[in-house]
PDB file of C-alpha atoms in Angstrom:
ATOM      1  CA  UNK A   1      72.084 149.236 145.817  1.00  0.00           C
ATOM      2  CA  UNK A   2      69.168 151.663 145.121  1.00  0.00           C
ATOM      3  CA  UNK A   3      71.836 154.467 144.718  1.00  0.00           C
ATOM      4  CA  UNK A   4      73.504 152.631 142.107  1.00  0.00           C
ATOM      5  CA  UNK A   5      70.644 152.465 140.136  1.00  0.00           C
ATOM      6  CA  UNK A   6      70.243 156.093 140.234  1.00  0.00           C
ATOM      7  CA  UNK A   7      73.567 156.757 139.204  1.00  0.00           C
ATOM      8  CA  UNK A   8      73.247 153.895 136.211  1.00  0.00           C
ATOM      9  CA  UNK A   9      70.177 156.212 134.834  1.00  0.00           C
ATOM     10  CA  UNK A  10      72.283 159.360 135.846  1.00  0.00           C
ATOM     11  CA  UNK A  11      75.451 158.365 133.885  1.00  0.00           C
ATOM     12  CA  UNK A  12      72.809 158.143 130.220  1.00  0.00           C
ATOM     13  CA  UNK A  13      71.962 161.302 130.601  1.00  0.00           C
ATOM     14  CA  UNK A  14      69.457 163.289 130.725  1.00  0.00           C
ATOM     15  CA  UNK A  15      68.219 162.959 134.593  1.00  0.00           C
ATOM     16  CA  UNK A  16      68.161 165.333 137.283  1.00  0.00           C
ATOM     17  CA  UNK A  17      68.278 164.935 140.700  1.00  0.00           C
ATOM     18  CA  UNK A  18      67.459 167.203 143.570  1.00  0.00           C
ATOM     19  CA  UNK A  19      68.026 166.559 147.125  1.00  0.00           C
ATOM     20  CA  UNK A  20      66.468 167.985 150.153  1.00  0.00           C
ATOM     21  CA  UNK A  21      68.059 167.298 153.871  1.00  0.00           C
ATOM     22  CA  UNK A  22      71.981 166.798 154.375  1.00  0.00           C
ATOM     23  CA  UNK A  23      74.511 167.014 151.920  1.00  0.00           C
ATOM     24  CA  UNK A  24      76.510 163.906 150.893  1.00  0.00           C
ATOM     25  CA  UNK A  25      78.922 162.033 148.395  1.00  0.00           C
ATOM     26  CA  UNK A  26      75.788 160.111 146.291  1.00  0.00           C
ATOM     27  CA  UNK A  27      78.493 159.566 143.768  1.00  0.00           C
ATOM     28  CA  UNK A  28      76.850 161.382 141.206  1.00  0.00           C
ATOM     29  CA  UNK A  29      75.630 165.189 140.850  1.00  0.00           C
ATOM     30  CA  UNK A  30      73.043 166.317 142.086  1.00  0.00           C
ATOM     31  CA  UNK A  31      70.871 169.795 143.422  1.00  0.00           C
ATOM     32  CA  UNK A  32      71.721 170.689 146.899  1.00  0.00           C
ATOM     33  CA  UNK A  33      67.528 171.849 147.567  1.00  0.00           C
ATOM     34  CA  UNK A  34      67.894 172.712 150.926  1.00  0.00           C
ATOM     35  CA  UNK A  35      68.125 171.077 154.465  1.00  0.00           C
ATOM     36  CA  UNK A  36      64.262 170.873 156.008  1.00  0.00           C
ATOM     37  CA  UNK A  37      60.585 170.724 155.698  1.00  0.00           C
ATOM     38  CA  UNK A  38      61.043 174.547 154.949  1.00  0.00           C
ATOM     39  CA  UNK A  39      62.103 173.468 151.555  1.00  0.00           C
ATOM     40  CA  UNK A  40      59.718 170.557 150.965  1.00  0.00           C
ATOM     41  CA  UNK A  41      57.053 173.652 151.811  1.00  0.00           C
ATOM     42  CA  UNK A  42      58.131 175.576 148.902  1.00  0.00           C
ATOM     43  CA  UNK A  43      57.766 172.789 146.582  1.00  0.00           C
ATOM     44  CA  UNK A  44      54.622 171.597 147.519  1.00  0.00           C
ATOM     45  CA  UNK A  45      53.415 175.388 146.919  1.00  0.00           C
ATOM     46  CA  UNK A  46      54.841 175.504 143.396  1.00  0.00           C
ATOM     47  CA  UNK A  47      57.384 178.074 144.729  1.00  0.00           C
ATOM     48  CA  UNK A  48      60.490 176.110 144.384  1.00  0.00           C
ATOM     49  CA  UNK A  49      62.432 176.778 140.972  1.00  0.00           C
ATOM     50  CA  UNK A  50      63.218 172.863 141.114  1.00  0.00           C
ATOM     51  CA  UNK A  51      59.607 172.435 140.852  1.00  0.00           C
ATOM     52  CA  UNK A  52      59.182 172.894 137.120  1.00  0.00           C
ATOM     53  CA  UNK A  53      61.782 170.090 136.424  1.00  0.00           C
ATOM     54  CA  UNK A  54      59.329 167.558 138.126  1.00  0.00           C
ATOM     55  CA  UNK A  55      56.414 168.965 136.527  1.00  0.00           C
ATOM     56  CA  UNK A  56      58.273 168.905 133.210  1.00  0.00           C
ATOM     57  CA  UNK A  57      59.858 165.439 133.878  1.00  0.00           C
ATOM     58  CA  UNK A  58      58.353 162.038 131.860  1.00  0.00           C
ATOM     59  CA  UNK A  59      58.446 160.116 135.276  1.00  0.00           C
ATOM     60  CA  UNK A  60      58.980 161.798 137.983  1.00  0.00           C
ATOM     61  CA  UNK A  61      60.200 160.305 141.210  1.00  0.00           C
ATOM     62  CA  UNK A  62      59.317 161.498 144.766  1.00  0.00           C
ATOM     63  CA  UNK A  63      61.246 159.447 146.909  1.00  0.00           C
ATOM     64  CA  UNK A  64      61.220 159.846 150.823  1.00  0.00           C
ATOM     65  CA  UNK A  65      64.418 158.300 152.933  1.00  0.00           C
ATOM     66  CA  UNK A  66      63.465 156.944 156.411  1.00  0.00           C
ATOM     67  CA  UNK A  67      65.058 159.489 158.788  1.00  0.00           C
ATOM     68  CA  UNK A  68      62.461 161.367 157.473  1.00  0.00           C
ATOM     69  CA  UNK A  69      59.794 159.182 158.219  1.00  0.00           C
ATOM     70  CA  UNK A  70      60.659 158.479 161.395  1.00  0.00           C
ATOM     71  CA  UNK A  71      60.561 161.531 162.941  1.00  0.00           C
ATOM     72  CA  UNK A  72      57.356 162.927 165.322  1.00  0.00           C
ATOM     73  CA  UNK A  73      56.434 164.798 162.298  1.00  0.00           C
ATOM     74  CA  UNK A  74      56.895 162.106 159.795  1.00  0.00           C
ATOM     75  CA  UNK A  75      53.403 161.373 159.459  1.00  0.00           C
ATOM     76  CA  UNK A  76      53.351 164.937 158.256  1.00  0.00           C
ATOM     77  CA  UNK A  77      55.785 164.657 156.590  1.00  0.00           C
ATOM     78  CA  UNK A  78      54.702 161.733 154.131  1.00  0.00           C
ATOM     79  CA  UNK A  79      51.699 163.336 153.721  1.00  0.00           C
ATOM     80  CA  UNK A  80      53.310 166.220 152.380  1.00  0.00           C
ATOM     81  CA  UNK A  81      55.314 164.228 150.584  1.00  0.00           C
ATOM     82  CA  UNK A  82      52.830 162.245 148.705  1.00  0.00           C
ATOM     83  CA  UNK A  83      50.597 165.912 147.849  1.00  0.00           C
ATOM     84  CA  UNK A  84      54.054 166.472 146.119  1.00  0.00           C
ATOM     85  CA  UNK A  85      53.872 163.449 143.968  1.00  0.00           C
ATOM     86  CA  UNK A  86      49.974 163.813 143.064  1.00  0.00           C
ATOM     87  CA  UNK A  87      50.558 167.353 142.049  1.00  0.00           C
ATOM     88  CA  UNK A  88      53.754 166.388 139.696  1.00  0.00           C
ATOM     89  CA  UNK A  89      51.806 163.663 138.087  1.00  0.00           C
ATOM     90  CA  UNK A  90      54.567 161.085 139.609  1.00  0.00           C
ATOM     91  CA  UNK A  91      51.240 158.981 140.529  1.00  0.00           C
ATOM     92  CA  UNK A  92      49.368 158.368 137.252  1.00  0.00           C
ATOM     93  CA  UNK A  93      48.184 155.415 134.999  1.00  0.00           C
ATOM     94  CA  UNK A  94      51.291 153.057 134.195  1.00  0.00           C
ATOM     95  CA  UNK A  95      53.888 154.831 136.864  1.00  0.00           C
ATOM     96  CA  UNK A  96      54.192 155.156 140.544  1.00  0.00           C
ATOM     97  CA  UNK A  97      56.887 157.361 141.201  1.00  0.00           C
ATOM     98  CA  UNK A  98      55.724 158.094 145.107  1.00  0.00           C
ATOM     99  CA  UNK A  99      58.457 155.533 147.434  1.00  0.00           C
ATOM    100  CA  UNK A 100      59.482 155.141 150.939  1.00  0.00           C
ATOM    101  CA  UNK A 101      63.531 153.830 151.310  1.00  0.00           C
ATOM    102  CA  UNK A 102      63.441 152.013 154.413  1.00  0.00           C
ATOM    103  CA  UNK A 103      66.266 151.397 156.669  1.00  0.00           C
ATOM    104  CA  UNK A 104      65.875 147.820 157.426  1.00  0.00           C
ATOM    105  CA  UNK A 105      65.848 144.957 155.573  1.00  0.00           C
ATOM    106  CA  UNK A 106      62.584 143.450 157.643  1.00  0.00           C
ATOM    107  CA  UNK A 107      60.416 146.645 157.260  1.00  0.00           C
ATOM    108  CA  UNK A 108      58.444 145.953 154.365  1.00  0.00           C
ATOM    109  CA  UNK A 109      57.550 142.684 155.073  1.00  0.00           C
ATOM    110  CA  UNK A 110      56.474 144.010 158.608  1.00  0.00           C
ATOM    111  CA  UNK A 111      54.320 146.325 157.466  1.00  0.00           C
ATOM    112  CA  UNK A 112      52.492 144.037 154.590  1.00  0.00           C
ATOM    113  CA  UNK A 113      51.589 141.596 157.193  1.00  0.00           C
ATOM    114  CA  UNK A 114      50.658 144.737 159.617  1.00  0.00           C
ATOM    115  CA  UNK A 115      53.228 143.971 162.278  1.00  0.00           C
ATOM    116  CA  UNK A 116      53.320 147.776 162.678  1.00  0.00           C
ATOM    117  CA  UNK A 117      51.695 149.776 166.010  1.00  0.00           C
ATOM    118  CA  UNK A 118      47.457 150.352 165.727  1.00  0.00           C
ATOM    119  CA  UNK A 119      45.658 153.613 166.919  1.00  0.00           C
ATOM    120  CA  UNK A 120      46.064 153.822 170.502  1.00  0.00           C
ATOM    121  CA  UNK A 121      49.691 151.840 170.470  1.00  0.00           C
ATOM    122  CA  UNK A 122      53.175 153.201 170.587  1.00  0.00           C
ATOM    123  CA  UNK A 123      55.710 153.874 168.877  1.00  0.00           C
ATOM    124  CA  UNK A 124      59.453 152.893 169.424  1.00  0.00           C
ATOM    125  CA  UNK A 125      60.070 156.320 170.895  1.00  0.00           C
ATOM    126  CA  UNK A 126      57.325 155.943 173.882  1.00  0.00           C
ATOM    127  CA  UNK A 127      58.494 152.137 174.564  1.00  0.00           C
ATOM    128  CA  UNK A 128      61.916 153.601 175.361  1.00  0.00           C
ATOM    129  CA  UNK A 129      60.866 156.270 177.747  1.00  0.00           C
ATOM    130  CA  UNK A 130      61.314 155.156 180.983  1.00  0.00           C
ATOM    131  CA  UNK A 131      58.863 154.174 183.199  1.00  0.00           C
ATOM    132  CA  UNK A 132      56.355 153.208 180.166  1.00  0.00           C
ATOM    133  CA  UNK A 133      56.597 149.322 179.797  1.00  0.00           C
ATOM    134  CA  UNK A 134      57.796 146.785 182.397  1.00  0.00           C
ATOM    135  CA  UNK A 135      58.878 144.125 179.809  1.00  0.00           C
ATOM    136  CA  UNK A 136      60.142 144.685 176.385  1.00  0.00           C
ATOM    137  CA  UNK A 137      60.664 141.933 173.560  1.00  0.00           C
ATOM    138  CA  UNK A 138      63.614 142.515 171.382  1.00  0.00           C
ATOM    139  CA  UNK A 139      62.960 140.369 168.024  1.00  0.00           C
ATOM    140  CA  UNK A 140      66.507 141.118 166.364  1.00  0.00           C
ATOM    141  CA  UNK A 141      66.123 144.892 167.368  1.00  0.00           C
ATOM    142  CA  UNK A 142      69.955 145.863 167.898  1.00  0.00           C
ATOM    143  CA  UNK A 143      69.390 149.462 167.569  1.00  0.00           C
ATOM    144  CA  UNK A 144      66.446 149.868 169.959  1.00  0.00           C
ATOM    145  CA  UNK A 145      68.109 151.722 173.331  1.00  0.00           C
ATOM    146  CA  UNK A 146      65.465 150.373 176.042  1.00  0.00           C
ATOM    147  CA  UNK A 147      65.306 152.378 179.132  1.00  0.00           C
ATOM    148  CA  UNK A 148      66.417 151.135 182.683  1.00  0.00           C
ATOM    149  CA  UNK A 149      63.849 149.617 185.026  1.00  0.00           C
ATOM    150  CA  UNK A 150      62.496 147.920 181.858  1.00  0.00           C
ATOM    151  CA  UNK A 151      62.576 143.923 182.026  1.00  0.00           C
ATOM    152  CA  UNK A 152      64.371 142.974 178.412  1.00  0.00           C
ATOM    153  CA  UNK A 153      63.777 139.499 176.367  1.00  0.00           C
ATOM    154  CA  UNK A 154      65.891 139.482 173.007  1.00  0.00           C
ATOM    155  CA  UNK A 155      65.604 137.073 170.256  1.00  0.00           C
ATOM    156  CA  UNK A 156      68.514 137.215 167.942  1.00  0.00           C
ATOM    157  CA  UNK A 157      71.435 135.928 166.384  1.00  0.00           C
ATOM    158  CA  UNK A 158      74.605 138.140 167.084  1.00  0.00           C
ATOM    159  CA  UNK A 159      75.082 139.056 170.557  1.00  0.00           C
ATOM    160  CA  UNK A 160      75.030 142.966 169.545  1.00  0.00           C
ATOM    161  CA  UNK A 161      73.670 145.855 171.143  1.00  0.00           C
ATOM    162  CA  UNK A 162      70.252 144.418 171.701  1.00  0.00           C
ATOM    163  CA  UNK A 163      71.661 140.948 173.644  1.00  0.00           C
ATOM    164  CA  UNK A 164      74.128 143.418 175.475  1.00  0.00           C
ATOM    165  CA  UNK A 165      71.497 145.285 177.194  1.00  0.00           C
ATOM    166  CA  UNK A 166      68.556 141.905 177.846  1.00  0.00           C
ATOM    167  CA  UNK A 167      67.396 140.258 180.501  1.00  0.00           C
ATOM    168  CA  UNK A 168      67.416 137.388 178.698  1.00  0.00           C
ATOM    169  CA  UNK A 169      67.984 135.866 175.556  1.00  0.00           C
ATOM    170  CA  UNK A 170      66.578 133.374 173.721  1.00  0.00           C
ATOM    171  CA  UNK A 171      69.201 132.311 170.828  1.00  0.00           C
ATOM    172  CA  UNK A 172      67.689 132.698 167.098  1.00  0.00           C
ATOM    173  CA  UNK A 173      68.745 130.806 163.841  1.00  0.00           C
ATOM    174  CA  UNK A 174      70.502 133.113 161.755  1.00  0.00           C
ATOM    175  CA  UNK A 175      69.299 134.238 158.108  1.00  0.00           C
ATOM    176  CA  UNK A 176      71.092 131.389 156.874  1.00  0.00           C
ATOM    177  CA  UNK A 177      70.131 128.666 159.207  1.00  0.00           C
ATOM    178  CA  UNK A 178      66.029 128.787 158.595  1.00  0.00           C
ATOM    179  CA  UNK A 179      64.077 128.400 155.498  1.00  0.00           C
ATOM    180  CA  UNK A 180      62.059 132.240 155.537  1.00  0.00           C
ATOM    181  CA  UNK A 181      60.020 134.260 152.999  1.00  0.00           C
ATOM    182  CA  UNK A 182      61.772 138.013 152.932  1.00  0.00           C
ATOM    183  CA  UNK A 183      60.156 141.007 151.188  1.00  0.00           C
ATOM    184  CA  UNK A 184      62.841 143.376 149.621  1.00  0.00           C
ATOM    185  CA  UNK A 185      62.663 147.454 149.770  1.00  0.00           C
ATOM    186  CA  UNK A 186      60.772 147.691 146.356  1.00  0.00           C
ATOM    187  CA  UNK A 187      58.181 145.160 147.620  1.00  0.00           C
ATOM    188  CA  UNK A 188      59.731 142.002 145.881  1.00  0.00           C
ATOM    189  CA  UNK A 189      58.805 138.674 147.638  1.00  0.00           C
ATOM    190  CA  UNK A 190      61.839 136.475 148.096  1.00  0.00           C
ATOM    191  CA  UNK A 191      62.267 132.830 149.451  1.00  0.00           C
ATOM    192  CA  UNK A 192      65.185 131.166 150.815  1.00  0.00           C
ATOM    193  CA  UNK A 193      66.213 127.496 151.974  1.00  0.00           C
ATOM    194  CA  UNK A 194      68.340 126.588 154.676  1.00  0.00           C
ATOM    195  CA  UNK A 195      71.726 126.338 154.239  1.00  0.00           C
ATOM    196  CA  UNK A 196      72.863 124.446 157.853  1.00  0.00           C
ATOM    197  CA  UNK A 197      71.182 124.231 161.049  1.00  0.00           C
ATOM    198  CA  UNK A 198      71.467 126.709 163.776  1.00  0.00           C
ATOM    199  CA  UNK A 199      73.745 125.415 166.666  1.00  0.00           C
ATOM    200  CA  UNK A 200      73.366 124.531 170.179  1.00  0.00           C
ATOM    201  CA  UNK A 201      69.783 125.806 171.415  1.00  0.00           C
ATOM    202  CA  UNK A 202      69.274 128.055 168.644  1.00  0.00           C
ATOM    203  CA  UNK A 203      65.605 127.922 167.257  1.00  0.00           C
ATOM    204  CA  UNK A 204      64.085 129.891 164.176  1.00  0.00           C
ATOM    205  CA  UNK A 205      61.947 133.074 165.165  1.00  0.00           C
ATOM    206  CA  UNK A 206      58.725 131.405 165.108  1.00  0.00           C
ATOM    207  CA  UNK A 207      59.582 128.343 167.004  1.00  0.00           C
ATOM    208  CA  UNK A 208      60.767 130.549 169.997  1.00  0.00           C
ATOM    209  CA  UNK A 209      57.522 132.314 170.121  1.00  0.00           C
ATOM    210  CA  UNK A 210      55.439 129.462 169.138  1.00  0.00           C
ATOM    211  CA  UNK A 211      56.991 128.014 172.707  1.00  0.00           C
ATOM    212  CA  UNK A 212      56.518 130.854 174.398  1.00  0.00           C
ATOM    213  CA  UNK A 213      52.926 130.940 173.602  1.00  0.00           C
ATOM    214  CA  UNK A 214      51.960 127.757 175.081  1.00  0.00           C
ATOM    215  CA  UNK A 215      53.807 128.481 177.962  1.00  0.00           C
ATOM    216  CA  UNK A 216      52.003 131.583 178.854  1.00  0.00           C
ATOM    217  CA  UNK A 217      48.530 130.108 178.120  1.00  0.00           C
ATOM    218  CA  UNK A 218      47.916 131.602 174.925  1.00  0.00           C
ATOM    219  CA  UNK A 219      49.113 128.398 172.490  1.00  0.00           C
ATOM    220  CA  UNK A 220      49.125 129.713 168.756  1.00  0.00           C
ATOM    221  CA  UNK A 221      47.599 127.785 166.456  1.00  0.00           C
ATOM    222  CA  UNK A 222      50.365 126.448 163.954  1.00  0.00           C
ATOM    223  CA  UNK A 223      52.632 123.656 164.586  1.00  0.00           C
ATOM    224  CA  UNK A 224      55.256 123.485 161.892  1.00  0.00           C
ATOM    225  CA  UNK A 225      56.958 126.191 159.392  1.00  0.00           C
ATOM    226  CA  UNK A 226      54.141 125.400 156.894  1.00  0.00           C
ATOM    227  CA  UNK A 227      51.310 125.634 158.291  1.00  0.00           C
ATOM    228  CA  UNK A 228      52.382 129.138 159.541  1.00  0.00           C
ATOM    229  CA  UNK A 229      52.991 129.620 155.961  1.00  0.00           C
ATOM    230  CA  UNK A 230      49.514 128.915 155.293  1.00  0.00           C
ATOM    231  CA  UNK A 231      48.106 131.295 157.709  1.00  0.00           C
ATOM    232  CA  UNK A 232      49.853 134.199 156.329  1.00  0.00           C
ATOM    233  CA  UNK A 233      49.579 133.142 152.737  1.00  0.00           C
ATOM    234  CA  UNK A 234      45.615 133.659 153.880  1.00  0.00           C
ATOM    235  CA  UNK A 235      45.723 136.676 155.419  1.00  0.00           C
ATOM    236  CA  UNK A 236      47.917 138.166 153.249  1.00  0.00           C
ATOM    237  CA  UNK A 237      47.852 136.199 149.549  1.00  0.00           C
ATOM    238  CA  UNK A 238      50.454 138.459 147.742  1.00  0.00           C
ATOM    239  CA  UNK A 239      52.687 136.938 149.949  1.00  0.00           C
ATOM    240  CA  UNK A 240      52.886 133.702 147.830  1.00  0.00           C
ATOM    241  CA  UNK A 241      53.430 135.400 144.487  1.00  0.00           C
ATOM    242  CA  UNK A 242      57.366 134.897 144.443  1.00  0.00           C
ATOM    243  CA  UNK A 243      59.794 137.437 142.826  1.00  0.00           C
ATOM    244  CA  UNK A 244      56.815 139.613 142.033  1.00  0.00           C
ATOM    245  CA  UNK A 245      55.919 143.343 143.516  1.00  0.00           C
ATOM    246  CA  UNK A 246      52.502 144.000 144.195  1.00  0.00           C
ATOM    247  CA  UNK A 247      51.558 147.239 142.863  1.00  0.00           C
ATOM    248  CA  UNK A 248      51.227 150.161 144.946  1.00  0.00           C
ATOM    249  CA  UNK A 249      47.325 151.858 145.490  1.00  0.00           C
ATOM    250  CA  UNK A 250      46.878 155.492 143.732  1.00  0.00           C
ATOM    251  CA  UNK A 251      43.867 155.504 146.171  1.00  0.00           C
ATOM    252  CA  UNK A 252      46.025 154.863 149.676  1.00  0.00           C
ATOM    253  CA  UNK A 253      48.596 157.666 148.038  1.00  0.00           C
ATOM    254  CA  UNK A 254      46.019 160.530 147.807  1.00  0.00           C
ATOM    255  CA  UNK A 255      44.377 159.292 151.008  1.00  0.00           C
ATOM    256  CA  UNK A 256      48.219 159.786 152.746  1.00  0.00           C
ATOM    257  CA  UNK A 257      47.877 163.249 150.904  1.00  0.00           C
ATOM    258  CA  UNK A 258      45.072 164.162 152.636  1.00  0.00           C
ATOM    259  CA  UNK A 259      46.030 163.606 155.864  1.00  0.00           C
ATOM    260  CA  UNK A 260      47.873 166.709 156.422  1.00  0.00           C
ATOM    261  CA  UNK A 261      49.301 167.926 159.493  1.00  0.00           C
ATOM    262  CA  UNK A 262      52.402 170.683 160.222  1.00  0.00           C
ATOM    263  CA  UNK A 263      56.128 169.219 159.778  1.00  0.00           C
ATOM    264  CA  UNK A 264      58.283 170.935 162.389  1.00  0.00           C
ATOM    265  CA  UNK A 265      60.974 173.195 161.508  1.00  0.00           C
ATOM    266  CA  UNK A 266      63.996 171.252 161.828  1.00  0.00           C
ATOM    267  CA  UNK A 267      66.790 169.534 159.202  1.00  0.00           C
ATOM    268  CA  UNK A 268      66.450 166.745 158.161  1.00  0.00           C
ATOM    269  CA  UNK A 269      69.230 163.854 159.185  1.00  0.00           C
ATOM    270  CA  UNK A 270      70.638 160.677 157.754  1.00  0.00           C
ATOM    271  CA  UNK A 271      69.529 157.748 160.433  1.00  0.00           C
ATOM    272  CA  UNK A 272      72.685 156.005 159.047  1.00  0.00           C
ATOM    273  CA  UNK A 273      75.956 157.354 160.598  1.00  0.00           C
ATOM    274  CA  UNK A 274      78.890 155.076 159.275  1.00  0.00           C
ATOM    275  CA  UNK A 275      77.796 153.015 156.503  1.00  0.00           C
ATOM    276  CA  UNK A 276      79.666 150.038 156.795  1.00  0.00           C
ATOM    277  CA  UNK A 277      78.409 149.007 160.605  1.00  0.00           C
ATOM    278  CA  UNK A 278      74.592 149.506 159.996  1.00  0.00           C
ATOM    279  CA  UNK A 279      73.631 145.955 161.240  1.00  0.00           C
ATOM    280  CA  UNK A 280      75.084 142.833 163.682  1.00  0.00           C
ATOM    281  CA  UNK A 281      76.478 140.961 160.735  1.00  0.00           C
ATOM    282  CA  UNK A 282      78.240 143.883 159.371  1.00  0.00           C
ATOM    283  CA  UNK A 283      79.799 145.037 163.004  1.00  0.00           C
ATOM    284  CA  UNK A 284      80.474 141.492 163.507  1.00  0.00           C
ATOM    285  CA  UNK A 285      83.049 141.893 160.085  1.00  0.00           C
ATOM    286  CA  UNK A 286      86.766 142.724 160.317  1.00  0.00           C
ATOM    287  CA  UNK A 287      86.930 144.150 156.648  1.00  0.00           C
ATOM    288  CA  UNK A 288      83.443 146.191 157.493  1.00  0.00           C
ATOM    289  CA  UNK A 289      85.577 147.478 160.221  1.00  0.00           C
ATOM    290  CA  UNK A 290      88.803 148.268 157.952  1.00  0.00           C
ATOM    291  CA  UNK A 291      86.114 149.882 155.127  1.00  0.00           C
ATOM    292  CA  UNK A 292      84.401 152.330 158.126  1.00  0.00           C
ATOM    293  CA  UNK A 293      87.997 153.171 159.655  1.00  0.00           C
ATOM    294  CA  UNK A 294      89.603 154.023 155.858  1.00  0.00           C
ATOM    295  CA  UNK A 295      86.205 156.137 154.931  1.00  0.00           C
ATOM    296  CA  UNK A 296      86.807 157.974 158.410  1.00  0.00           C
ATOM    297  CA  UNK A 297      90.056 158.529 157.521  1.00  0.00           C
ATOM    298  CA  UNK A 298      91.911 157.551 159.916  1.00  0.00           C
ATOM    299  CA  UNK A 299      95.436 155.676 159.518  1.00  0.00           C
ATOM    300  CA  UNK A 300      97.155 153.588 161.105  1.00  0.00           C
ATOM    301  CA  UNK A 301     100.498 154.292 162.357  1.00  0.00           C
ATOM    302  CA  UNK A 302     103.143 151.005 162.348  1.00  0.00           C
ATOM    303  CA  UNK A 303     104.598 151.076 165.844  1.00  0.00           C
ATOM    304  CA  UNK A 304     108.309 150.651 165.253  1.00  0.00           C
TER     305      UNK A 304
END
């Protein structure tokens, strides 16, 4: 969706587009600027010849995909990132050009609320490495690869990857079987109702671990959908300002700049390796499977 509106501006005109990691059909044209953090280097320095078109450009844009992100260096990375967008004056009164595309569709709600790993905590790489952790919650993770001699709980909908490899699960309603409050990749709060009730001893998300807190001692302190509402409305109050963005922080951008550190020299690559299976409910579909096995290319033969 965010790539057709680049190519919507593209096709009036007037709007360049440079790209730095691997080359790909975006649909529209665009500057190959090279594969790695060598590249993003030269920009930052002013050495890049792509460099005067986002000094020179009305609004410029500085967007960062999330295989960068989520690499070791990707703290480095960002940072270098966001020096770029200070220095092209894509951060100034009236426009934030300085963004972070994020892989999946939970992520920015995650992080508002800070469900995101503190100093001193880890990161998806070190819970995977065996030996780390003894038990492991899943909550809808299908694409987390936990390492043997780790005890697995998932919470989920589709029996994908993630139920393949727990312990045990502990059945979740799906997205359209609970009333839930989403944030979108541009920020956007979003609410949705119920449309039927998850079946057999399916339970929304925060039932499950509502449960499971009382059981282990540790009873949380809501009750019912809306009064967890209420808690997060207070501790974070954006939350409740429906179909509206709250506006990014100029301040949090340059203090990102100024973080530093040394990206490592390597390529950058796409996290996303066949577009049409990039989630349970799409690997779950027949015609996502005919779209992914005609965009391989591979045909079928009729047996005769």
């Amino acid at each position: 969706m965010f790539n057709a509106r680049i190519r919507k501006r593209w096709r009036a005109g007037g709007f360049k587009v440079g790209v730095i990691g691997a080359k790909a059909d975006l649909t529209y044209d665009y500057d190959h600027l090279g594969a790695g953090t060598e590249t993003l280097a030269e920009l930052a320095a002013g050495k890049h010849s792509f460099m005067d078109v986002l000094k020179n450009a009305e609004k410029p844009i500085i967007l960062v995909g999330a295989g960068a992100a989520a690499r070791h260096d990707g703290a480095a990375i960002l940072a270098a990132s966001a020096k770029l967008a200070l220095d092209v004056g894509a951060v100034k009164d009236g426009w934030n050009g300085f963004g972070v595309l994020h892989e999946t569709a939970s992520r920015v709600g995650a992080l508002d609320i800070g469900f995101a790993a503190t100093s001193g905590g880890l990161n998806a790489a070190q819970m995977t490495t065996f030996g780390t952790l003894d038990l492991l919650f899943l909550l809808g993770a299908d694409e987390i690869k936990a390492s043997d001699g780790t005890f697995v709980v998932y919470i989920g909908t589709h029996g994908d990857r993630g139920a393949h490899r727990a312990d045990v699960i502990l059945p979740a309603a799906a997205y359209t079987e609970k009333s839930a409050i989403y944030v979108n990749t541009e920020g956007r709060v979003q609410m949705t109702g119920r449309a039927a009730f998850p079946p057999g001893e399916a339970r929304e998300d925060w039932a499950i671990i509502r449960a499971l807190s009382e059981a282990l001692g540790k009873k949380l302190a809501y009750d019912s959908l809306q009064a967890l509402r209420q808690a997060v409305f207070k501790a974070v109050p954006h939350l409740i300002r429906l179909d509206q963005i709250e506006a990014g922080s100029a301040d949090q951008i340059k203090k990102l700049a100024g973080k530093g550190g040394s990206p490592e020299k390597a390529p950058f690559k796409p996290l996303v390796e066949d577009f049409y299976l990039t989630n349970p409910i799409a690997r779950a579909s027949a015609v996502m499977a005919e779209c992914s096995r005609l965009a391989s290319g591979q045909m079928l033969t009729a047996a005769e």
